[in-house]
Short mmCIF file of C-alpha atoms in Angstrom, two decimals:
data_model
loop_
_atom_site.label_atom_id
_atom_site.label_comp_id
_atom_site.label_asym_id
_atom_site.label_seq_id
_atom_site.Cartn_x
_atom_site.Cartn_y
_atom_site.Cartn_z
CA MET Q 1246 31.95 -18.49 41.09
CA ASN Q 1247 32.85 -18.05 45.12
CA LYS Q 1248 31.70 -20.66 47.84
CA SER Q 1249 29.44 -17.90 48.79
CA THR Q 1250 27.87 -17.29 46.56
CA SER Q 1251 26.79 -20.15 45.02
CA LEU Q 1252 25.70 -20.59 48.60
CA TYR Q 1253 22.88 -17.54 48.04
CA LEU Q 1254 21.63 -18.73 44.79
CA SER Q 1255 20.72 -22.87 46.10
CA ALA Q 1256 19.66 -20.30 49.12
CA LEU Q 1257 16.82 -18.48 46.22
CA CYS Q 1258 14.97 -22.06 46.71
CA LYS Q 1259 14.85 -22.81 50.33
CA MET Q 1260 12.79 -19.18 51.41
CA HIS Q 1261 9.76 -18.95 53.70
CA TRP Q 1262 8.92 -17.09 50.76
CA GLN Q 1263 5.38 -14.31 51.79
CA SER Q 1264 3.74 -11.83 50.45
CA PRO Q 1265 4.57 -8.06 51.07
CA ARG Q 1266 1.63 -7.68 52.96
CA GLN Q 1267 1.92 -10.82 55.25
CA PHE Q 1268 6.10 -10.09 55.87
CA ASP Q 1269 8.11 -8.16 58.78
CA TYR Q 1270 10.22 -5.84 57.54
CA PRO Q 1271 13.33 -4.28 59.91
CA SER Q 1272 12.10 -0.46 58.63
CA ALA Q 1273 10.52 1.84 56.71
CA VAL Q 1274 13.39 1.97 54.48
CA SER Q 1275 14.41 -1.62 53.16
CA GLY Q 1276 9.63 -2.39 53.28
CA ALA Q 1277 10.43 1.16 49.84
CA TRP Q 1278 13.79 -1.20 48.75
CA LEU Q 1279 11.62 -4.74 49.13
CA GLN Q 1280 8.42 -3.58 47.24
CA GLU Q 1281 10.35 -1.15 44.81
CA MET Q 1282 7.85 -2.52 41.34
CA GLY Q 1283 9.80 -1.23 39.02
CA SER Q 1284 13.92 -1.53 37.56
CA LEU Q 1285 15.77 -2.38 40.90
CA SER Q 1286 18.97 -2.11 38.45
CA GLN Q 1287 18.04 1.91 37.96
CA ARG Q 1288 17.11 2.37 42.09
CA LEU Q 1289 20.73 1.19 42.62
CA ALA Q 1290 22.08 2.39 40.00
CA GLN Q 1291 20.88 6.27 41.83
CA SER Q 1292 22.91 5.33 44.89
CA CYS Q 1293 26.56 4.70 44.37
CA HIS Q 1294 28.49 6.46 41.20
CA GLN Q 1295 29.31 3.19 39.68
CA LEU Q 1296 26.47 0.40 39.35
CA LYS Q 1297 28.88 -3.10 38.03
CA VAL Q 1298 27.30 -5.92 37.01
CA LYS Q 1299 29.43 -9.27 37.18
CA VAL Q 1300 28.13 -12.28 35.42
CA ILE Q 1301 28.24 -15.77 37.54
CA ASN Q 1302 26.20 -17.68 34.67
CA ASN Q 1303 25.02 -16.85 31.83
CA GLN Q 1304 23.19 -20.50 29.73
CA PRO Q 1305 20.28 -22.08 29.08
CA VAL Q 1306 18.01 -24.99 31.40
CA ALA Q 1307 16.06 -27.96 31.39
CA PHE Q 1308 12.33 -26.33 33.06
CA ASN Q 1309 12.71 -29.74 34.77
CA ASP Q 1310 16.64 -29.12 35.96
CA PHE Q 1311 14.41 -26.71 38.81
CA MET Q 1312 13.35 -26.70 41.73
CA PRO Q 1313 9.56 -27.26 41.58
CA ILE Q 1314 9.84 -23.00 44.22
CA GLU Q 1315 11.08 -22.10 40.74
CA ARG Q 1316 9.01 -23.53 38.23
CA GLN Q 1317 5.51 -22.92 39.48
CA GLY Q 1318 3.82 -19.54 37.59
CA LEU Q 1319 6.71 -20.27 34.25
CA PRO Q 1320 5.51 -21.70 30.78
CA CYS Q 1321 7.22 -25.72 30.34
CA GLU Q 1322 9.76 -24.56 29.01
CA THR Q 1323 13.34 -24.56 27.59
CA PHE Q 1324 14.75 -21.17 30.06
CA TRP Q 1325 18.37 -19.66 29.20
CA VAL Q 1326 19.40 -18.73 33.57
CA ARG Q 1327 21.35 -15.53 34.01
CA ASP Q 1328 23.34 -15.48 37.42
CA VAL Q 1329 24.80 -12.41 38.24
CA MET Q 1330 26.08 -10.21 41.14
CA LEU Q 1331 25.20 -6.30 41.83
CA TYR Q 1332 28.12 -3.95 43.08
CA GLY Q 1333 28.05 -0.42 44.16
CA ASP Q 1334 31.24 1.29 44.53
CA ASP Q 1335 32.58 -1.84 43.76
CA GLN Q 1336 30.86 -3.21 47.40
CA PRO Q 1337 28.25 -5.72 46.50
CA TRP Q 1338 25.41 -4.97 47.24
CA VAL Q 1339 23.16 -7.76 44.97
CA VAL Q 1340 22.71 -11.79 44.62
CA ALA Q 1341 19.78 -11.92 41.06
CA ARG Q 1342 18.92 -15.05 39.13
CA THR Q 1343 17.01 -14.55 36.68
CA LEU Q 1344 14.97 -16.89 34.32
CA MET Q 1345 13.54 -16.22 30.67
CA PRO Q 1346 12.22 -18.67 29.63
CA LEU Q 1347 13.75 -18.81 25.97
CA SER Q 1348 10.34 -16.78 24.15
CA VAL Q 1349 11.87 -13.85 25.56
CA ILE Q 1350 15.24 -14.12 24.82
CA ASP Q 1351 13.35 -15.23 20.91
CA GLU Q 1352 11.12 -11.68 20.88
CA ALA Q 1353 13.27 -9.22 23.01
CA PRO Q 1354 13.67 -6.18 20.61
CA CYS Q 1355 17.45 -7.41 21.81
CA ASP Q 1356 19.18 -11.13 23.09
CA LEU Q 1357 18.38 -10.98 27.19
CA SER Q 1358 21.28 -13.28 26.72
CA GLN Q 1359 23.98 -11.26 25.94
CA LEU Q 1360 24.11 -8.59 27.70
CA GLY Q 1361 26.92 -9.47 29.15
CA GLU Q 1362 27.40 -6.76 32.32
CA LYS Q 1363 24.80 -4.43 31.69
CA PRO Q 1364 21.97 -4.81 33.97
CA LEU Q 1365 18.86 -6.92 32.76
CA GLY Q 1366 16.95 -4.07 34.73
CA LEU Q 1367 17.82 -1.35 32.97
CA THR Q 1368 16.96 -3.30 29.82
CA VAL Q 1369 13.71 -4.17 30.49
CA PHE Q 1370 11.86 -1.33 31.45
CA ASP Q 1371 12.83 0.13 28.96
CA SER Q 1372 10.21 -1.95 27.00
CA PRO Q 1373 6.76 -0.38 27.66
CA GLN Q 1374 5.30 -3.21 28.37
CA ALA Q 1375 7.48 -4.18 30.95
CA ARG Q 1376 5.64 -4.70 34.57
CA ARG Q 1377 6.47 -6.33 38.07
CA ASP Q 1378 4.22 -9.09 39.95
CA GLN Q 1379 3.57 -11.29 42.00
CA LEU Q 1380 6.58 -9.97 44.44
CA GLU Q 1381 7.20 -12.13 47.52
CA VAL Q 1382 10.09 -11.80 49.97
CA ALA Q 1383 11.91 -13.86 53.01
CA TYR Q 1384 14.71 -13.26 55.09
CA CYS Q 1385 17.83 -14.71 53.46
CA PRO Q 1386 19.23 -16.22 56.47
CA ASP Q 1387 24.18 -15.96 56.63
CA PRO Q 1388 26.54 -16.54 58.98
CA HIS Q 1389 27.09 -13.57 60.62
CA ARG Q 1390 23.47 -11.65 60.13
CA THR Q 1391 20.14 -12.12 58.20
CA LEU Q 1392 19.67 -10.32 54.80
CA LEU Q 1393 16.58 -10.00 53.19
CA ALA Q 1394 15.63 -11.12 49.52
CA ARG Q 1395 12.84 -11.01 46.50
CA ARG Q 1396 11.47 -12.55 43.84
CA SER Q 1397 8.99 -11.46 41.95
CA ARG Q 1398 7.65 -11.70 37.82
CA LEU Q 1399 9.09 -9.41 35.10
CA TRP Q 1400 6.48 -9.47 32.65
CA MET Q 1401 8.51 -8.16 29.40
CA HIS Q 1402 6.57 -8.99 25.71
CA GLU Q 1403 3.16 -10.61 27.04
CA HIS Q 1404 6.48 -13.62 28.23
CA ALA Q 1405 7.15 -14.11 32.18
CA MET Q 1406 10.62 -14.59 33.77
CA LEU Q 1407 11.12 -15.32 37.48
CA VAL Q 1408 13.93 -12.33 39.11
CA SER Q 1409 15.25 -13.73 42.74
CA GLU Q 1410 17.81 -11.44 44.70
CA ILE Q 1411 19.03 -10.57 47.25
CA PHE Q 1412 20.03 -8.33 48.81
CA LEU Q 1413 23.99 -8.42 50.41
CA PRO Q 1414 25.37 -6.79 54.02
CA GLU Q 1415 26.53 -3.60 52.17
CA SER Q 1416 23.91 -2.79 50.33
CA PRO Q 1417 22.09 0.18 50.23
CA ILE Q 1418 18.38 -1.33 51.77
CA TYR Q 1419 20.78 -1.53 55.48
CA LYS Q 1420 21.82 1.95 55.71
#
């Protein structure tokens, strides 16, 4: 993992998360991207010729090892942590962190801990019971420019996982 990716992932625990209704969006386009309630992976794939996933981290982590802000709204159990970088046409677009309770992995139709380079959203939203709630948005300070971020609970088979995403400078959210 390179230094900037590590900084982005650690910034997810330090952001001032806000309700989408209270957030001051820089544009209508960014507002639409941040408030997407379906699969972000699918929306990104529609904006490029090739969407790729690079896995940065994929391992189990004890609930007590998370920052308090990450624990909110999640059950007290061991989680599978999946950190990835999403690339659109070889440009880094999104850094994402997903915290999946092991109970989600046990009941999912496929092993979510072994997705490899397949986008999580494409798998989760194949389930008719998938839904997103508790959407929050934030600005992520960057040395070169301010970036946008969001986090939400993603539900699959009545189990919640926390998904957090930072939109990098080349992402279509800024077009």
